[in-house]
């Protein structure tokens, strides 16, 4: 069942720093807006005389529309569009069009979700949705970040783990010795590896979801194929525009 794409003016209801480098926003949505887990929207901002649009995965579960909002998050950047987005404050308006996308949660199969940094957004949506609907599927999230401070939505995932025995969050840090909490990290280190993925265990017919910058998605894809995972078990979402200035 695909939902209808609509266009609307939206207000910023809330904005905050989720991590030092990631800004998150709640945008208002009209009553007739709905989406599937985990689609994306295009957000239009007026830059000079022109309307510029960029795609954002929705970070909140589909039920957030009942509360009149959707959540998106973005790495802070230096492009004109990124600066304009960073400067949005409560009450400012943006143009939203959506939803789009076929990166959807398979509600019947156990899931392993692999991501880096801001690639967490659509996966957060899927995990919240699965927990809310009490889906009988096991979900393991394996997320790579540079430092402890760079992990987005850590508190939310701890709360979700408590509410849902089927969900587990695992993190690996590539530069644990940097940042304010250097030396505190006792968990996994380095990029997501074959060993880390294998340690999750082979429960049933799993679906592997990969999300993040293209280079990371491609690396994880070849890693999975190297462990004998079939194409039909893999779903991808590539975040484009990760060349530093976005």
CSV table of C-alpha atoms in Angstrom, one decimal:
chain,number,residue,atom,x,y,z
A,1,UNK,CA,0.0,0.0,0.0
A,2,UNK,CA,1.7,3.1,-1.2
A,3,UNK,CA,0.8,6.4,0.5
A,4,UNK,CA,0.1,9.6,-1.5
A,5,UNK,CA,2.8,12.2,-2.1
A,6,UNK,CA,1.6,15.7,-1.0
A,7,UNK,CA,3.2,19.2,-0.8
A,8,UNK,CA,2.8,21.5,2.1
A,9,UNK,CA,4.2,24.4,4.1
A,10,UNK,CA,5.6,23.3,7.4
A,11,UNK,CA,6.7,25.0,10.6
A,12,UNK,CA,9.7,24.2,12.7
A,13,UNK,CA,8.2,23.0,16.1
A,14,UNK,CA,11.5,22.1,17.7
A,15,UNK,CA,15.3,22.1,16.9
A,16,UNK,CA,18.2,20.8,18.8
A,17,UNK,CA,21.8,19.4,18.7
A,18,UNK,CA,21.5,15.6,18.8
A,19,UNK,CA,25.3,15.4,18.8
A,20,UNK,CA,27.9,18.1,18.3
A,21,UNK,CA,27.7,17.6,14.6
A,22,UNK,CA,24.1,16.6,14.1
A,23,UNK,CA,21.1,18.9,14.2
A,24,UNK,CA,17.6,17.4,14.6
A,25,UNK,CA,14.2,19.0,13.9
A,26,UNK,CA,10.5,18.4,14.4
A,27,UNK,CA,8.5,19.8,11.4
A,28,UNK,CA,4.7,20.2,11.5
A,29,UNK,CA,2.7,18.0,9.1
A,30,UNK,CA,-1.0,18.3,8.0
A,31,UNK,CA,-3.6,15.7,9.0
A,32,UNK,CA,-3.6,14.1,5.5
A,33,UNK,CA,0.1,13.4,5.6
A,34,UNK,CA,1.2,9.8,6.3
A,35,UNK,CA,4.2,7.7,5.4
A,36,UNK,CA,5.5,4.1,5.7
A,37,UNK,CA,8.5,3.0,7.7
A,38,UNK,CA,11.1,4.3,6.6
A,39,UNK,CA,10.4,6.7,3.8
A,40,UNK,CA,11.9,10.1,3.1
A,41,UNK,CA,10.7,13.6,2.3
A,42,UNK,CA,12.2,16.5,0.2
A,43,UNK,CA,12.6,19.7,2.2
A,44,UNK,CA,12.7,22.9,0.3
A,45,UNK,CA,14.4,26.1,1.5
A,46,UNK,CA,14.4,29.5,-0.2
A,47,UNK,CA,18.0,30.4,-1.0
A,48,UNK,CA,18.0,33.9,-2.6
A,49,UNK,CA,15.2,33.7,-5.2
A,50,UNK,CA,15.3,30.0,-5.7
A,51,UNK,CA,13.8,27.1,-3.8
A,52,UNK,CA,16.4,24.4,-3.1
A,53,UNK,CA,15.4,20.9,-2.2
A,54,UNK,CA,17.2,18.1,-0.5
A,55,UNK,CA,16.0,14.6,0.6
A,56,UNK,CA,15.8,13.6,4.3
A,57,UNK,CA,15.0,10.2,5.8
A,58,UNK,CA,12.2,10.5,8.4
A,59,UNK,CA,13.7,9.7,11.8
A,60,UNK,CA,10.4,9.3,13.7
A,61,UNK,CA,8.0,6.3,13.4
A,62,UNK,CA,4.9,6.7,11.2
A,63,UNK,CA,2.8,7.3,14.3
A,64,UNK,CA,4.5,10.7,14.9
A,65,UNK,CA,2.1,12.1,12.3
A,66,UNK,CA,-0.7,11.5,14.7
A,67,UNK,CA,1.1,14.0,17.0
A,68,UNK,CA,1.4,16.4,14.1
A,69,UNK,CA,5.1,16.2,13.3
A,70,UNK,CA,7.9,14.3,11.6
A,71,UNK,CA,11.5,14.3,12.8
A,72,UNK,CA,14.5,14.7,10.6
A,73,UNK,CA,18.2,15.1,11.4
A,74,UNK,CA,21.2,16.3,9.4
A,75,UNK,CA,25.0,16.5,9.8
A,76,UNK,CA,25.9,20.2,10.0
A,77,UNK,CA,27.5,21.4,6.8
A,78,UNK,CA,28.9,24.4,5.0
A,79,UNK,CA,26.8,24.6,1.8
A,80,UNK,CA,24.3,27.5,1.5
A,81,UNK,CA,21.5,25.0,2.0
A,82,UNK,CA,23.1,23.5,5.1
A,83,UNK,CA,23.7,26.9,6.6
A,84,UNK,CA,20.1,27.9,6.0
A,85,UNK,CA,18.9,24.7,7.6
A,86,UNK,CA,21.2,25.1,10.6
A,87,UNK,CA,19.9,28.6,11.2
A,88,UNK,CA,16.2,27.5,11.3
A,89,UNK,CA,14.5,28.3,14.5
A,90,UNK,CA,11.1,27.4,16.0
A,91,UNK,CA,8.3,29.1,14.0
A,92,UNK,CA,10.3,29.3,10.7
A,93,UNK,CA,8.7,27.7,7.7
A,94,UNK,CA,9.9,25.3,5.1
A,95,UNK,CA,8.4,23.5,2.1
A,96,UNK,CA,7.9,19.8,2.3
A,97,UNK,CA,7.1,17.2,-0.4
A,98,UNK,CA,6.7,13.5,0.2
A,99,UNK,CA,6.8,10.8,1.2
A,100,UNK,CA,9.1,8.9,-1.2
A,101,UNK,CA,11.1,5.8,-1.2
A,102,UNK,CA,11.1,2.0,-1.2
A,103,UNK,CA,13.5,1.6,1.7
A,104,UNK,CA,10.8,-0.1,3.8
A,105,UNK,CA,10.8,-2.3,6.9
A,106,UNK,CA,9.9,-5.9,6.2
A,107,UNK,CA,7.7,-6.6,9.2
A,108,UNK,CA,7.9,-10.4,9.0
A,109,UNK,CA,11.7,-11.0,9.1
A,110,UNK,CA,14.4,-10.6,11.7
A,111,UNK,CA,16.7,-7.6,10.9
A,112,UNK,CA,20.3,-6.6,11.2
A,113,UNK,CA,20.7,-2.9,10.7
A,114,UNK,CA,24.2,-1.5,9.8
A,115,UNK,CA,24.9,2.2,9.6
A,116,UNK,CA,27.3,5.0,10.3
A,117,UNK,CA,26.6,8.4,11.8
A,118,UNK,CA,23.6,10.1,10.3
A,119,UNK,CA,22.7,6.9,8.5
A,120,UNK,CA,20.8,6.0,11.7
A,121,UNK,CA,17.8,8.2,10.8
A,122,UNK,CA,15.6,5.7,8.8
A,123,UNK,CA,16.7,2.8,11.0
A,124,UNK,CA,15.5,4.7,14.1
A,125,UNK,CA,12.2,5.1,12.4
A,126,UNK,CA,12.0,1.3,11.7
A,127,UNK,CA,13.1,0.4,15.2
A,128,UNK,CA,10.6,2.7,16.9
A,129,UNK,CA,7.9,1.4,14.6
A,130,UNK,CA,8.7,-2.3,15.3
A,131,UNK,CA,8.7,-1.6,19.1
A,132,UNK,CA,5.4,0.4,19.0
A,133,UNK,CA,3.7,-2.3,16.9
A,134,UNK,CA,5.3,-5.1,19.1
A,135,UNK,CA,6.4,-6.9,15.9
A,136,UNK,CA,7.7,-10.3,16.8
A,137,UNK,CA,10.9,-9.8,14.9
A,138,UNK,CA,14.4,-9.6,16.4
A,139,UNK,CA,16.3,-6.4,15.5
A,140,UNK,CA,20.0,-5.9,16.0
A,141,UNK,CA,21.5,-2.4,15.3
A,142,UNK,CA,25.2,-2.2,14.6
A,143,UNK,CA,26.2,1.5,14.4
A,144,UNK,CA,29.7,3.0,13.7
A,145,UNK,CA,30.7,6.4,14.9
A,146,UNK,CA,33.9,8.3,15.6
A,147,UNK,CA,33.6,9.0,19.3
A,148,UNK,CA,31.2,8.4,22.2
A,149,UNK,CA,29.8,12.0,21.8
A,150,UNK,CA,29.1,11.3,18.1
A,151,UNK,CA,26.5,8.5,18.8
A,152,UNK,CA,23.1,9.9,17.9
A,153,UNK,CA,19.9,8.8,19.8
A,154,UNK,CA,21.8,6.8,22.4
A,155,UNK,CA,19.3,7.6,25.2
A,156,UNK,CA,16.3,6.7,22.9
A,157,UNK,CA,17.8,3.3,22.0
A,158,UNK,CA,18.6,2.5,25.7
A,159,UNK,CA,14.9,3.2,26.5
A,160,UNK,CA,13.7,1.1,23.5
A,161,UNK,CA,16.0,-1.8,24.5
A,162,UNK,CA,14.3,-1.8,28.0
A,163,UNK,CA,10.8,-1.8,26.4
A,164,UNK,CA,11.5,-4.4,23.8
A,165,UNK,CA,13.5,-7.6,24.4
A,166,UNK,CA,13.7,-8.2,20.7
A,167,UNK,CA,15.8,-5.1,20.1
A,168,UNK,CA,19.6,-4.7,20.8
A,169,UNK,CA,21.9,-1.8,19.9
A,170,UNK,CA,25.6,-2.3,19.4
A,171,UNK,CA,28.1,0.4,18.7
A,172,UNK,CA,31.6,0.5,17.4
A,173,UNK,CA,33.9,3.6,17.6
A,174,UNK,CA,36.5,4.4,15.0
A,175,UNK,CA,38.3,7.1,17.1
A,176,UNK,CA,37.5,6.4,20.8
A,177,UNK,CA,40.7,8.1,21.9
A,178,UNK,CA,39.3,11.5,20.7
A,179,UNK,CA,36.5,13.6,22.1
A,180,UNK,CA,35.6,14.6,25.6
A,181,UNK,CA,35.1,11.0,26.8
A,182,UNK,CA,38.5,9.7,25.6
A,183,UNK,CA,39.5,6.6,27.5
A,184,UNK,CA,35.9,5.8,28.7
A,185,UNK,CA,34.9,3.5,25.9
A,186,UNK,CA,35.1,-0.2,26.7
A,187,UNK,CA,33.1,-1.4,23.7
A,188,UNK,CA,33.9,-2.4,20.1
A,189,UNK,CA,36.4,-0.3,18.1
A,190,UNK,CA,37.2,0.1,14.4
A,191,UNK,CA,34.9,0.0,11.4
A,192,UNK,CA,32.1,-2.5,11.2
A,193,UNK,CA,33.8,-5.8,10.4
A,194,UNK,CA,32.9,-9.3,9.3
A,195,UNK,CA,33.5,-10.5,12.8
A,196,UNK,CA,31.1,-8.0,14.4
A,197,UNK,CA,28.4,-9.0,11.9
A,198,UNK,CA,29.0,-12.7,12.4
A,199,UNK,CA,28.8,-12.3,16.2
A,200,UNK,CA,25.1,-11.2,15.8
A,201,UNK,CA,24.3,-14.8,15.1
A,202,UNK,CA,22.3,-16.4,12.3
A,203,UNK,CA,18.7,-16.1,13.5
A,204,UNK,CA,16.4,-17.4,10.7
A,205,UNK,CA,16.0,-15.6,7.4
A,206,UNK,CA,17.3,-12.2,8.2
A,207,UNK,CA,17.1,-9.0,6.2
A,208,UNK,CA,20.2,-6.8,6.3
A,209,UNK,CA,19.5,-3.0,6.1
A,210,UNK,CA,22.5,-0.8,5.3
A,211,UNK,CA,22.3,3.0,5.5
A,212,UNK,CA,24.9,5.7,5.2
A,213,UNK,CA,27.3,7.5,2.8
A,214,UNK,CA,27.9,5.7,-0.5
A,215,UNK,CA,31.4,4.6,0.3
A,216,UNK,CA,30.3,3.0,3.6
A,217,UNK,CA,27.3,1.3,2.0
A,218,UNK,CA,29.5,-0.2,-0.7
A,219,UNK,CA,32.1,-1.4,1.8
A,220,UNK,CA,29.4,-3.1,3.9
A,221,UNK,CA,27.7,-4.5,0.9
A,222,UNK,CA,30.9,-6.3,-0.2
A,223,UNK,CA,31.4,-7.4,3.4
A,224,UNK,CA,27.9,-9.0,3.6
A,225,UNK,CA,28.4,-10.7,0.2
A,226,UNK,CA,31.7,-12.0,1.4
A,227,UNK,CA,29.8,-13.8,4.3
A,228,UNK,CA,27.5,-15.4,1.8
A,229,UNK,CA,24.4,-13.2,2.3
A,230,UNK,CA,22.2,-13.1,-0.8
A,231,UNK,CA,21.1,-10.0,-2.7
A,232,UNK,CA,17.5,-10.5,-1.8
A,233,UNK,CA,18.3,-10.3,1.9
A,234,UNK,CA,19.9,-6.9,1.6
A,235,UNK,CA,18.2,-3.5,1.5
A,236,UNK,CA,20.2,-0.3,1.0
A,237,UNK,CA,19.7,3.5,1.4
A,238,UNK,CA,22.6,5.6,0.1
A,239,UNK,CA,22.9,9.1,1.5
A,240,UNK,CA,24.3,11.2,-1.3
A,241,UNK,CA,26.0,14.6,-0.9
A,242,UNK,CA,28.6,13.4,1.6
A,243,UNK,CA,31.6,15.2,0.1
A,244,UNK,CA,32.3,17.3,3.1
A,245,UNK,CA,30.5,20.5,2.2
A,246,UNK,CA,26.9,19.4,2.4
